[in-house]
Coordinates of C-alpha atoms (C1' of nucleotides) in Angstrom, one line a residue:
Chain A
X1295 CA 92.8 111.5 -138.8
X1296 CA 93.9 108.6 -136.8
X1297 CA 93.4 109.5 -133.3
X1298 CA 96.4 108.8 -131.2
X1299 CA 96.2 109.2 -127.1
X1300 CA 99.2 109.4 -125.0
X1301 CA 99.7 108.2 -121.1
X1302 CA 102.7 109.6 -119.9
X1303 CA 103.5 108.4 -116.3
X1304 CA 106.7 109.2 -114.2
X1305 CA 108.6 106.5 -113.0
X1306 CA 107.5 106.5 -109.4
X1307 CA 107.5 102.9 -108.6
X1308 CA 103.7 102.7 -108.2
X1309 CA 100.3 103.6 -110.2
X1310 CA 98.1 105.6 -108.3
X1311 CA 94.2 105.2 -109.4
X1312 CA 93.8 108.7 -110.4
X1313 CA 96.4 107.8 -113.0
X1314 CA 94.5 104.6 -113.9
X1315 CA 91.7 106.6 -114.4
X1316 CA 93.2 109.1 -117.1
X1317 CA 94.9 106.1 -118.6
X1318 CA 91.6 104.6 -118.9
X1319 CA 89.9 107.3 -120.5
X1320 CA 93.2 107.7 -122.8
X1321 CA 92.7 104.1 -123.9
X1322 CA 89.1 104.1 -124.4
X1323 CA 88.8 106.9 -126.6
X1324 CA 91.9 105.7 -128.8
X1325 CA 90.0 102.0 -128.7
X1326 CA 86.8 103.4 -129.6
X1327 CA 88.2 105.4 -132.8
X1328 CA 90.4 102.6 -133.7
X1329 CA 93.3 104.6 -132.6
X1330 CA 96.6 104.1 -130.9
X1331 CA 97.3 104.4 -127.6
X1332 CA 100.8 105.5 -126.4
X1333 CA 102.9 105.2 -123.3
X1334 CA 105.5 107.8 -122.9
X1335 CA 108.0 107.8 -119.9
X1336 CA 108.3 111.1 -118.2
X1337 CA 111.8 110.4 -116.4
X1338 CA 113.4 113.5 -117.2
X1339 CA 113.9 114.5 -113.9
X1340 CA 114.7 111.1 -112.3
X1341 CA 118.0 110.0 -110.8
X1342 CA 117.1 106.6 -109.9
X1343 CA 116.7 103.2 -111.5
X1344 CA 113.9 103.9 -114.3
X1345 CA 113.4 100.3 -114.9
X1346 CA 113.0 99.3 -111.4
X1347 CA 110.3 102.3 -110.8
X1348 CA 108.5 101.5 -113.8
X1349 CA 108.2 97.7 -113.9
X1350 CA 104.7 98.5 -111.0
X1351 CA 103.4 100.9 -113.4
X1352 CA 103.5 98.6 -116.7
X1353 CA 102.1 95.7 -114.6
X1354 CA 99.2 97.6 -113.1
X1355 CA 97.9 98.7 -116.8
X1356 CA 98.8 95.0 -117.9
X1357 CA 96.9 93.6 -115.3
X1358 CA 93.8 96.0 -116.0
X1359 CA 94.1 95.3 -119.5
X1360 CA 95.1 98.7 -120.8
X1361 CA 97.1 98.1 -123.5
X1362 CA 99.5 99.9 -125.2
X1363 CA 100.3 100.0 -128.9
X1364 CA 103.6 102.0 -128.6
X1365 CA 106.0 102.3 -125.8
X1366 CA 108.2 100.8 -123.4
X1367 CA 108.4 97.0 -124.0
X1368 CA 106.9 97.2 -127.1
X1369 CA 108.7 99.8 -129.3
X1370 CA 107.1 101.8 -132.1
X1371 CA 107.7 103.7 -135.1
X1372 CA 108.7 106.7 -133.0
X1373 CA 111.0 104.9 -130.5
X1374 CA 112.3 105.9 -127.6
X1375 CA 109.6 106.6 -125.6
X1376 CA 111.6 108.0 -122.6
X1377 CA 112.3 111.2 -122.2
X1378 CA 115.3 110.8 -121.0
X1379 CA 116.6 109.6 -124.1
X1380 CA 115.3 112.4 -126.5
X1381 CA 116.8 115.1 -125.4
X1382 CA 118.3 115.5 -128.9
X1383 CA 114.9 116.3 -129.8
X1384 CA 114.6 118.8 -127.1
X1385 CA 117.8 120.5 -128.1
X1386 CA 116.6 121.3 -131.5
X1387 CA 113.3 122.8 -130.6
X1388 CA 115.1 124.9 -128.3
X1389 CA 117.5 125.9 -131.1
X1390 CA 114.5 126.8 -133.2
X1391 CA 112.9 129.1 -130.2
X1392 CA 115.8 130.4 -129.7
X1393 CA 116.4 131.6 -133.6
X1394 CA 112.5 132.4 -134.3
X1395 CA 112.9 135.0 -131.1
X1396 CA 109.8 132.9 -129.2
X1397 CA 112.6 132.0 -126.5
X1398 CA 116.0 133.8 -124.9
X1399 CA 118.7 133.1 -122.9
X1400 CA 118.4 134.2 -119.3
X1401 CA 121.2 135.2 -117.1
X1402 CA 119.2 136.0 -113.8
X1403 CA 120.1 133.8 -110.8
X1404 CA 117.1 132.1 -109.1
X1405 CA 117.4 134.8 -106.3
X1406 CA 117.1 137.5 -108.4
X1407 CA 113.9 136.6 -110.0
X1408 CA 112.6 135.7 -106.8
X1409 CA 113.2 139.1 -105.6
X1410 CA 111.5 140.7 -108.5
X1411 CA 108.9 138.4 -107.9
X1412 CA 108.4 139.5 -103.9
X1413 CA 109.0 143.0 -105.0
X1414 CA 105.8 142.8 -107.3
X1415 CA 103.7 141.1 -104.3
X1416 CA 104.7 143.5 -101.6
X1417 CA 103.7 146.4 -104.3
X1418 CA 100.5 143.9 -104.9
X1419 CA 101.0 144.3 -108.7
X1420 CA 101.1 141.5 -111.1
X1421 CA 104.5 139.9 -111.0
X1422 CA 106.4 140.5 -114.8
X1423 CA 109.9 140.0 -115.3
X1424 CA 112.0 142.4 -116.1
X1425 CA 114.3 140.4 -118.7
X1426 CA 116.6 142.6 -117.3
X1427 CA 119.0 139.8 -118.0
X1428 CA 117.6 138.6 -121.3
X1429 CA 120.4 138.5 -124.0
X1430 CA 119.4 138.3 -127.4
X1431 CA 122.7 139.2 -129.1
X1432 CA 126.3 137.7 -128.6
X1433 CA 127.4 140.6 -127.1
X1434 CA 124.6 140.5 -124.3
X1435 CA 125.6 136.8 -123.8
X1436 CA 129.5 137.6 -123.7
X1437 CA 128.9 140.5 -120.9
X1438 CA 126.6 138.4 -118.6
X1439 CA 129.1 135.2 -119.0
X1440 CA 132.0 137.7 -118.0
X1441 CA 130.2 138.2 -115.1
X1442 CA 130.4 134.2 -113.8
X1443 CA 126.8 133.8 -115.0
X1444 CA 125.3 130.6 -116.3
X1445 CA 122.1 131.0 -119.0
X1446 CA 119.1 129.4 -118.6
X1447 CA 116.2 129.2 -121.7
X1448 CA 112.9 131.0 -121.0
X1449 CA 110.1 131.3 -123.3
X1450 CA 109.4 134.9 -124.5
X1451 CA 105.9 135.0 -123.8
X1452 CA 103.2 137.4 -125.0
X1453 CA 102.4 140.1 -122.6
X1454 CA 98.9 140.9 -124.3
X1455 CA 96.1 139.6 -125.7
X1456 CA 94.4 136.1 -124.8
X1457 CA 94.5 132.6 -125.3
X1458 CA 91.2 131.1 -126.0
X1459 CA 91.6 127.4 -125.4
X1460 CA 88.8 125.1 -126.5
X1461 CA 88.7 122.3 -124.1
X1462 CA 86.7 118.8 -125.0
X1463 CA 85.5 118.7 -121.6
X1464 CA 86.1 122.5 -119.8
X1465 CA 84.3 124.1 -123.2
X1466 CA 85.8 127.7 -124.0
X1467 CA 88.5 128.6 -121.0
X1468 CA 90.4 132.1 -121.9
X1469 CA 93.7 133.0 -120.5
X1470 CA 95.3 136.4 -120.8
X1471 CA 98.7 136.2 -121.6
X1472 CA 100.1 139.0 -119.2
X1473 CA 99.4 136.3 -116.5
X1474 CA 101.8 133.9 -118.1
X1475 CA 105.5 134.0 -116.9
X1476 CA 108.8 133.6 -118.7
X1477 CA 108.8 129.9 -117.8
X1478 CA 111.9 128.1 -118.2
X1479 CA 112.0 125.5 -120.5
X1480 CA 116.0 124.6 -120.2
X1481 CA 117.8 124.7 -117.2
X1482 CA 121.4 126.1 -116.7
X1483 CA 122.9 122.3 -116.5
X1484 CA 121.6 121.9 -119.8
X1485 CA 118.6 119.5 -119.0
X1486 CA 114.8 120.3 -120.2
X1487 CA 111.9 120.8 -118.3
X1488 CA 108.5 119.4 -118.7
X1489 CA 106.6 121.7 -120.9
X1490 CA 109.2 121.9 -123.3
X1491 CA 109.3 117.8 -123.8
X1492 CA 105.8 116.9 -123.5
X1493 CA 104.8 119.1 -126.1
X1494 CA 108.0 118.1 -128.4
X1495 CA 107.1 114.5 -127.8
X1496 CA 103.2 115.1 -128.5
X1497 CA 104.6 116.4 -132.0
X1498 CA 106.9 113.7 -132.8
X1499 CA 104.5 111.3 -131.8
X1500 CA 101.5 112.8 -133.9
X1501 CA 99.0 113.0 -130.7
X1502 CA 96.0 114.4 -131.7
X1503 CA 94.2 114.1 -128.1
X1504 CA 95.7 115.3 -125.4
X1505 CA 93.5 113.7 -122.6
X1506 CA 95.0 114.7 -118.9
X1507 CA 94.4 115.9 -115.1
X1508 CA 92.8 119.1 -114.9
X1509 CA 95.9 120.0 -112.6
X1510 CA 97.6 120.5 -116.4
X1511 CA 95.3 123.0 -117.4
X1512 CA 96.6 126.0 -116.0
X1513 CA 99.9 125.2 -117.8
X1514 CA 98.2 124.5 -121.3
X1515 CA 99.0 128.1 -122.3
X1516 CA 102.8 128.1 -122.3
X1517 CA 102.3 124.6 -124.0
X1518 CA 100.1 126.4 -126.4
X1519 CA 102.7 129.2 -126.9
X1520 CA 105.6 126.9 -128.0
X1521 CA 102.8 124.5 -130.5
X1522 CA 102.4 128.2 -132.5
X1523 CA 106.1 129.2 -132.2
X1524 CA 107.2 125.9 -133.5
X1525 CA 104.4 125.6 -136.0
X1526 CA 103.2 122.2 -134.6
X1527 CA 99.6 121.1 -135.0
X1528 CA 97.7 121.8 -131.9
X1529 CA 96.0 118.5 -130.1
X1530 CA 92.5 118.7 -129.3
X1531 CA 92.8 119.0 -125.2
X1532 CA 90.8 117.8 -122.9
X1533 CA 91.2 118.0 -118.9
X1534 CA 89.5 115.6 -117.1
X1535 CA 88.6 116.6 -113.3
X1536 CA 91.0 114.8 -111.0
X1537 CA 89.9 111.7 -108.4
X1538 CA 89.3 113.3 -105.0
X1539 CA 89.6 111.9 -101.6
X1540 CA 87.0 110.1 -100.0
X1541 CA 84.3 112.3 -98.3
X1542 CA 86.2 115.4 -99.8
X1543 CA 87.4 117.4 -102.6
X1544 CA 91.0 117.4 -102.4
X1545 CA 93.0 115.6 -104.8
X1546 CA 93.7 112.1 -104.1
X1547 CA 97.1 111.5 -102.8
X1548 CA 99.7 108.8 -102.3
X1549 CA 101.1 110.3 -98.8
X1550 CA 97.9 110.9 -96.9
X1551 CA 97.2 107.1 -96.2
X1552 CA 97.0 107.9 -92.8
X1553 CA 94.2 110.7 -93.0
X1554 CA 92.1 108.5 -95.2
X1555 CA 92.4 105.8 -92.7
X1556 CA 90.1 108.0 -90.6
X1557 CA 87.3 108.0 -93.0
X1558 CA 85.1 104.7 -92.1
X1559 CA 84.8 103.2 -95.7
X1560 CA 88.3 103.5 -96.5
X1561 CA 89.9 101.9 -93.1
X1562 CA 87.4 99.2 -94.0
X1563 CA 88.7 98.3 -97.4
X1564 CA 92.1 98.2 -96.1
X1565 CA 91.3 96.1 -93.0
X1566 CA 89.6 93.5 -95.5
X1567 CA 92.8 93.5 -97.7
X1568 CA 95.0 93.1 -94.2
X1569 CA 93.1 90.4 -93.1
X1570 CA 93.2 88.5 -96.7
X1571 CA 97.5 89.6 -96.3
X1572 CA 97.3 87.9 -93.0
X1573 CA 95.9 84.9 -94.1
X1574 CA 98.5 84.3 -96.9
X1575 CA 100.9 85.1 -94.3
X1576 CA 102.4 88.4 -95.1
X1577 CA 101.9 90.6 -92.3
X1578 CA 104.0 93.6 -93.4
X1579 CA 101.9 94.7 -96.0
X1580 CA 104.2 97.5 -96.9
X1581 CA 103.8 100.9 -98.3
X1582 CA 102.2 99.8 -101.7
X1583 CA 99.3 98.1 -100.1
X1584 CA 97.1 101.3 -99.8
X1585 CA 93.6 101.7 -102.1
X1586 CA 95.1 104.6 -103.6
X1587 CA 97.6 102.6 -105.5
X1588 CA 96.3 99.7 -107.9
X1589 CA 98.9 97.0 -106.5
X1590 CA 96.4 96.9 -103.7
X1591 CA 93.8 95.4 -105.4
X1592 CA 95.7 93.0 -107.4
X1593 CA 97.1 91.6 -104.3
X1594 CA 93.7 90.7 -102.9
X1595 CA 92.1 89.5 -105.8
X1596 CA 90.1 92.6 -107.0
X1597 CA 88.8 91.9 -110.8
X1598 CA 90.3 94.1 -113.3
X1599 CA 87.1 94.6 -114.8
X1600 CA 85.3 95.7 -112.2
X1601 CA 87.7 98.4 -111.1
X1602 CA 87.4 99.4 -114.7
X1603 CA 84.0 99.7 -114.9
X1604 CA 84.2 101.8 -111.6
X1605 CA 86.5 104.2 -112.4
X1606 CA 84.7 104.9 -115.8
X1607 CA 82.1 105.9 -113.8
X1608 CA 84.2 108.2 -111.9
X1609 CA 83.5 111.2 -114.0
X1610 CA 81.8 110.0 -116.8
X1611 CA 78.0 108.3 -117.3
X1612 CA 76.2 107.1 -120.2
X1613 CA 72.7 107.9 -119.0
X1614 CA 70.6 108.1 -116.0
X1615 CA 70.9 104.5 -115.3
X1616 CA 73.5 102.6 -117.1
X1617 CA 76.2 101.4 -114.6
X1618 CA 77.4 98.1 -115.6
X1619 CA 79.9 98.0 -118.2
X1620 CA 81.9 95.4 -119.8
X1621 CA 85.4 96.6 -121.3
X1622 CA 83.7 96.2 -124.7
X1623 CA 81.1 98.0 -124.1
X1624 CA 82.9 100.8 -122.4
X1625 CA 85.0 100.8 -125.9
X1626 CA 81.6 101.3 -127.8
X1627 CA 79.8 104.1 -125.4
X1628 CA 82.7 106.3 -123.6
X1629 CA 82.5 109.7 -124.7
X1630 CA 84.7 112.5 -123.6
X1631 CA 81.7 114.8 -124.2
X1632 CA 79.8 113.0 -121.3
X1633 CA 82.8 113.8 -119.1
X1634 CA 82.0 115.7 -115.9
X1635 CA 83.6 119.0 -114.9
X1636 CA 83.3 118.7 -111.2
X1637 CA 85.7 116.1 -109.3
X1638 CA 84.6 113.1 -108.0
X1639 CA 85.9 111.3 -104.7
X1640 CA 86.7 107.9 -104.6
X1641 CA 84.3 105.7 -102.9
X1642 CA 85.6 102.5 -101.7
X1643 CA 82.1 101.1 -100.9
X1644 CA 80.9 101.6 -104.3
X1645 CA 84.1 100.4 -105.8
X1646 CA 83.0 97.2 -103.6
X1647 CA 79.8 97.0 -104.8
X1648 CA 81.3 97.1 -108.6
X1649 CA 83.3 94.2 -107.6
X1650 CA 80.6 92.3 -106.1
X1651 CA 78.3 92.6 -109.1
X1652 CA 81.1 91.7 -111.4
X1653 CA 82.2 88.7 -109.3
X1654 CA 78.7 87.4 -108.8
X1655 CA 78.2 87.2 -112.9
X1656 CA 81.3 85.3 -113.3
X1657 CA 81.1 81.5 -114.1
X1658 CA 82.5 79.2 -111.2
X1659 CA 84.9 77.9 -113.2
X1660 CA 86.4 81.4 -113.6
X1661 CA 85.9 81.9 -109.9
X1662 CA 88.0 78.8 -109.0
X1663 CA 90.9 79.8 -111.3
X1664 CA 90.8 83.0 -109.4
X1665 CA 90.9 81.7 -106.0
X1666 CA 93.5 78.4 -106.7
X1667 CA 96.5 81.3 -106.4
X1668 CA 95.4 82.4 -102.9
X1669 CA 94.6 78.7 -101.6
X1670 CA 98.3 78.0 -102.9
X1671 CA 99.9 81.3 -101.4
X1672 CA 98.3 80.2 -98.4
X1673 CA 100.1 77.0 -98.3
X1674 CA 96.6 75.2 -98.3
X1675 CA 96.7 73.2 -101.5
X1676 CA 100.3 72.1 -102.9
X1677 CA 99.3 71.8 -106.5
X1678 CA 96.1 72.3 -108.7
X1679 CA 95.0 68.7 -109.1
X1680 CA 91.6 67.7 -110.4
X1681 CA 90.5 66.5 -107.4
X1682 CA 91.6 69.3 -105.3
X1683 CA 90.4 71.5 -108.5
X1684 CA 86.8 70.1 -107.7
X1685 CA 87.0 70.5 -104.1
X1686 CA 87.8 74.1 -104.4
X1687 CA 84.8 74.2 -106.6
X1688 CA 82.8 72.9 -104.4
X1689 CA 83.5 75.3 -101.7
X1690 CA 83.3 78.0 -104.3
X1691 CA 80.1 77.1 -105.4
X1692 CA 78.7 76.8 -101.9
X1693 CA 80.2 80.0 -100.8
X1694 CA 78.7 81.6 -103.5
X1695 CA 78.5 85.4 -102.8
X1696 CA 80.0 85.4 -99.4
X1697 CA 83.4 85.4 -101.7
X1698 CA 83.6 88.9 -103.0
X1699 CA 86.7 89.3 -103.6
X1700 CA 89.1 86.0 -104.5
X1701 CA 91.2 86.2 -101.6
X1702 CA 87.9 85.9 -99.8
X1703 CA 88.7 82.1 -100.5
X1704 CA 90.7 82.1 -97.0
X1705 CA 87.7 82.7 -95.1
X1706 CA 87.0 79.2 -96.1
X1707 CA 90.6 77.8 -95.0
X1708 CA 89.1 75.4 -92.7
X1709 CA 87.8 73.1 -95.5
X1710 CA 91.2 72.7 -96.4
X1711 CA 93.0 71.8 -92.8
X1712 CA 93.6 68.7 -91.2
X1713 CA 91.3 67.8 -89.0
X1714 CA 93.4 68.0 -86.2
X1715 CA 94.5 71.4 -86.8
X1716 CA 91.4 73.4 -87.4
X1717 CA 91.4 76.7 -84.7
X1718 CA 88.4 77.5 -83.3
X1719 CA 87.4 80.5 -82.3
X1720 CA 87.2 80.6 -78.7
X1721 CA 84.1 82.8 -78.3
X1722 CA 81.9 81.1 -80.5
X1723 CA 83.2 77.5 -79.1
X1724 CA 82.4 78.8 -75.3
X1725 CA 79.2 80.0 -76.7
X1726 CA 77.8 77.3 -78.4
X1727 CA 79.6 74.0 -77.7
X1728 CA 79.3 75.1 -73.8
X1729 CA 75.6 75.9 -74.2
X1730 CA 73.2 73.6 -72.4
X1731 CA 72.8 70.3 -73.7
X1732 CA 74.9 71.1 -76.6
X1733 CA 77.5 68.5 -75.9
X1734 CA 75.0 65.6 -75.4
X1735 CA 73.0 66.3 -78.4
X1736 CA 76.1 67.0 -80.9
X1737 CA 76.9 63.5 -79.3
X1738 CA 74.1 61.9 -80.4
X1739 CA 73.5 63.6 -83.5
X1740 CA 77.3 62.5 -84.7
X1741 CA 75.9 59.4 -84.4
X1742 CA 73.5 59.5 -86.4
X1743 CA 75.8 61.2 -89.0
X1744 CA 77.8 58.1 -88.7
X1745 CA 74.6 55.9 -89.9
X1746 CA 73.2 57.8 -92.5
X1747 CA 73.2 56.4 -96.0
X1748 CA 73.5 59.5 -98.3
X1749 CA 75.8 62.2 -97.3
X1750 CA 74.5 64.5 -99.4
X1751 CA 73.0 68.3 -98.7
X1752 CA 69.2 67.6 -98.8
X1753 CA 69.9 64.0 -96.7
X1754 CA 71.7 65.9 -94.5
X1755 CA 69.2 68.5 -94.0
X1756 CA 66.3 66.0 -93.4
X1757 CA 68.2 64.2 -90.9
X1758 CA 68.9 67.2 -89.0
X1759 CA 64.9 68.6 -89.1
X1760 CA 64.0 64.7 -88.2
X1761 CA 66.3 65.2 -85.0
X1762 CA 65.1 68.2 -84.0
X1763 CA 61.6 67.3 -84.4
X1764 CA 62.1 64.0 -82.6
X1765 CA 63.7 65.7 -79.6
X1766 CA 61.6 68.7 -79.5
X1767 CA 64.5 71.1 -79.6
X1768 CA 65.1 74.5 -81.5
X1769 CA 66.9 73.9 -84.5
X1770 CA 69.7 76.0 -83.5
X1771 CA 70.7 74.2 -80.3
X1772 CA 71.7 71.9 -83.0
X1773 CA 73.1 74.0 -86.0
X1774 CA 75.3 76.1 -84.2
X1775 CA 77.0 73.5 -81.9
X1776 CA 77.6 71.3 -84.9
X1777 CA 78.7 74.3 -87.3
X1778 CA 81.5 75.5 -84.8
X1779 CA 82.3 72.0 -84.2
X1780 CA 83.2 71.4 -88.0
X1781 CA 84.7 74.7 -88.9
X1782 CA 85.8 76.6 -85.8
X1783 CA 83.3 79.3 -86.4
X1784 CA 79.8 80.6 -86.0
X1785 CA 79.6 82.0 -89.3
X1786 CA 79.8 80.7 -92.7
X1787 CA 77.9 79.4 -95.9
X1788 CA 74.9 76.9 -95.4
X1789 CA 75.7 74.0 -92.7
X1790 CA 74.5 70.9 -94.9
X1791 CA 76.7 72.2 -97.5
X1792 CA 79.6 72.2 -94.9
X1793 CA 79.0 69.0 -94.0
X1794 CA 78.7 67.6 -97.4
X1795 CA 81.8 69.1 -98.6
X1796 CA 84.0 68.2 -95.9
X1797 CA 82.5 64.4 -95.9
X1798 CA 81.7 61.7 -93.2
X1799 CA 84.8 60.7 -92.2
X1800 CA 86.1 64.1 -91.6
X1801 CA 83.1 65.6 -90.2
X1802 CA 83.0 62.6 -87.5
X1803 CA 86.6 63.1 -86.6
X1804 CA 86.1 66.7 -86.2
X1805 CA 82.8 66.7 -83.9
X1806 CA 85.0 64.0 -82.1
X1807 CA 87.6 66.5 -81.4
X1808 CA 85.6 69.5 -80.3
X1809 CA 84.0 67.1 -78.1
X1810 CA 87.3 66.1 -76.5
X1811 CA 88.0 69.6 -76.1
X1812 CA 85.0 70.1 -73.9
Chain B
rG851 C1' 96.9 137.0 -102.8
rG852 C1' 96.8 136.5 -108.6
rC853 C1' 94.6 133.6 -112.7
rC854 C1' 91.4 129.1 -114.1
rC855 C1' 88.1 125.5 -112.5
rC856 C1' 84.0 123.4 -110.2
rG857 C1' 79.1 123.3 -106.7
rU858 C1' 72.1 118.5 -107.7
rC859 C1' 70.6 113.0 -101.9
rG860 C1' 76.5 111.3 -97.2
rU861 C1' 79.2 109.6 -102.3
rC862 C1' 78.6 108.7 -107.9
rU863 C1' 75.5 110.8 -111.0
rA864 C1' 70.6 111.7 -115.0
rG865 C1' 68.2 116.4 -115.9
rC866 C1' 71.1 122.1 -117.7
rC867 C1' 72.9 123.5 -124.0
rA868 C1' 66.9 124.3 -126.8
rG869 C1' 63.2 126.6 -118.7
rG870 C1' 57.4 123.2 -117.3
rU871 C1' 59.9 115.9 -114.6
rU872 C1' 55.9 114.0 -108.1
rA873 C1' 64.2 116.0 -109.6
rG874 C1' 65.2 109.9 -112.1
rG875 C1' 69.0 105.6 -111.2
rA876 C1' 73.1 103.5 -108.1
rC877 C1' 76.3 103.3 -103.7
rA878 C1' 76.1 104.0 -98.6
rC879 C1' 72.2 104.3 -94.8
rG880 C1' 67.4 102.7 -91.9
rG881 C1' 63.0 99.1 -91.6
rC882 C1' 60.6 94.6 -93.4
rC883 C1' 60.4 90.1 -95.5
rC884 C1' 63.4 85.2 -96.3
rU885 C1' 66.6 82.8 -93.0
rU886 C1' 70.8 77.4 -89.3
rU887 C1' 74.7 81.8 -88.3
rC888 C1' 77.1 85.2 -92.0
rA889 C1' 76.4 87.0 -96.8
rA890 C1' 73.4 87.2 -101.1
rG891 C1' 67.8 88.3 -102.7
rG892 C1' 63.3 90.9 -102.7
rC893 C1' 60.1 94.7 -100.9
rC894 C1' 59.6 99.7 -98.7
rG895 C1' 61.9 104.3 -96.7
rU896 C1' 65.2 108.7 -95.2
rA897 C1' 67.6 112.0 -97.7
rG898 C1' 69.6 117.1 -102.9
rC899 C1' 69.1 121.4 -106.7
rA900 C1' 75.4 126.3 -102.0
rC901 C1' 72.7 131.3 -101.2
rG902 C1' 70.5 135.9 -102.8
rG903 C1' 69.2 138.9 -106.4
rG904 C1' 67.1 139.3 -111.5
rU905 C1' 64.5 137.6 -116.4
rU906 C1' 59.9 134.7 -116.9
rC907 C1' 52.8 132.8 -116.6
rA908 C1' 56.6 128.9 -115.0
rA909 C1' 64.2 128.9 -112.8
rA910 C1' 67.8 123.0 -111.0
rU911 C1' 67.8 124.7 -116.1
rC912 C1' 68.9 131.6 -118.5
rC913 C1' 71.7 136.5 -116.2
rC914 C1' 74.1 138.8 -112.6
rG915 C1' 76.0 139.0 -107.5
rU916 C1' 77.8 136.4 -102.8
rC917 C1' 79.4 132.2 -100.8
rG918 C1' 81.8 127.6 -100.4
rG919 C1' 85.2 123.9 -102.7
rG920 C1' 89.6 122.8 -105.7
rG921 C1' 93.6 123.4 -109.5
rU922 C1' 97.6 126.5 -110.5
rC923 C1' 101.3 130.2 -109.9
rA924 C1' 109.3 126.0 -109.6
rC925 C1' 115.7 125.7 -112.9
rC926 C1' 108.5 119.1 -110.1
rA927 C1' 106.1 116.3 -113.5

RNA sequence: GGCCCCGUCGUCUAGCCAGGUUAGGACACGGCCCUUUCAAGGCCGUAGCACGGGUUCAAAUCCCGUCGGGGUCACCA
């Protein structure tokens, strides 16, 4: 039997990081077994523009390399993959459910059901619908309809016995049928509800493994009931623990960004992202610029493989020490049996650590490619000619681990600015250039720079060391003013690399400008 | 509240099923080293079995209970 898994997002306009984790596990499982991963769109409840709300989700999945074998844009043998286009299938299923007595027309109003529920609550007894408005014969139907009532279709759930579910992640889970309600599967207006649509689609698509978040565990019994009534093959279930908020066990939610911002690590990540966005000239990040959404990471230059690696370890582990996985290794090593039962909190710091590790492992040429769009986006370079590429490569090489995410290249914008437009960090300028003897030393060293033969890091370093020794000063007395003069900042990569990358002319002109500003 | 699920360092986790580990790793944190700043790197360290009872020579591991957290109870998905 070929393994077939599916991910079923609603077109909400954004891709939630918890959703990605679910999609990833489905995808890994399918790929590992040489099966198919299917994307199905749960748009039964959507009034708005589905295509537009779906686009960010498809884009996010593609960016992460979670590709689907069947679904939107790629089609497949069981098309359509949009629930809104599959209503004929649902209607047929409801007809069969009605015919075999597993469902019935119910003419109760929402208020009448609610009243029963409240009465039960008041008496502290379990609410079980009286089925007072259940119509199983044409005569009963006619009578209720004569009263002007509209029917919904409800499941006629068993009221005794229990369901034992074998969940790959959670083991055996038992439910008493009596606790289940006669759930509505078709509304009075004829539209269908999730439980029904979901089960019919899974059958139609030949889904063998339903891998989904934990919040679906408690509505599995009603689905199993439909499956059994219709004689469908029951898929294997694997209910994943949800992804929790940083430092809490609550489910991660896109709406609570403000609360998360109180978490130091989370706030730091956001601040890091906003800094990059500002450097790109977009001061208005928009509401999807939020670490709960994958779009956030794409915009500031995270590596998809780092996110995949981190997310894979959120609820799954191979052993007691392996943490670094390539996509290929994950496909090979992943297993649902080793998925954890307890929810895992999203930890921005640890995500960053994975990003850093994956970035360190990247060949410099690839880093250059990653970084170019950011330089272009910030208007620092116009086109990627060979010469520009070479300069960028030099900066990337010298920056080393200081570029943790691609957008960090903008920390080194000063290399790409015209000399007379270099901004100075005022505090750094005052502290270092207005220090005792700083200007005088800088002026003297400027002349050495003008005269030195080789403008390369080793020669420059030798030049500076000699200068320091000759003058009997501390290294910092010249190095700090020099750094501020040529980069505008007190922090940055190695100074000799900086000088060499800028080249003699630009160094001299920047020093002159700084001296003139004193 | 009913039902269901979950509880190992601050966080992610290994160990639990088949009892015996100085309870291991990673992130974070702290210290030291390196150092021209900032990073990176190296070394060292702080820190945990929710609690209470059993069973047993021996319990993180098995059993019972308590407490705590979460999910779900829609004509949402």
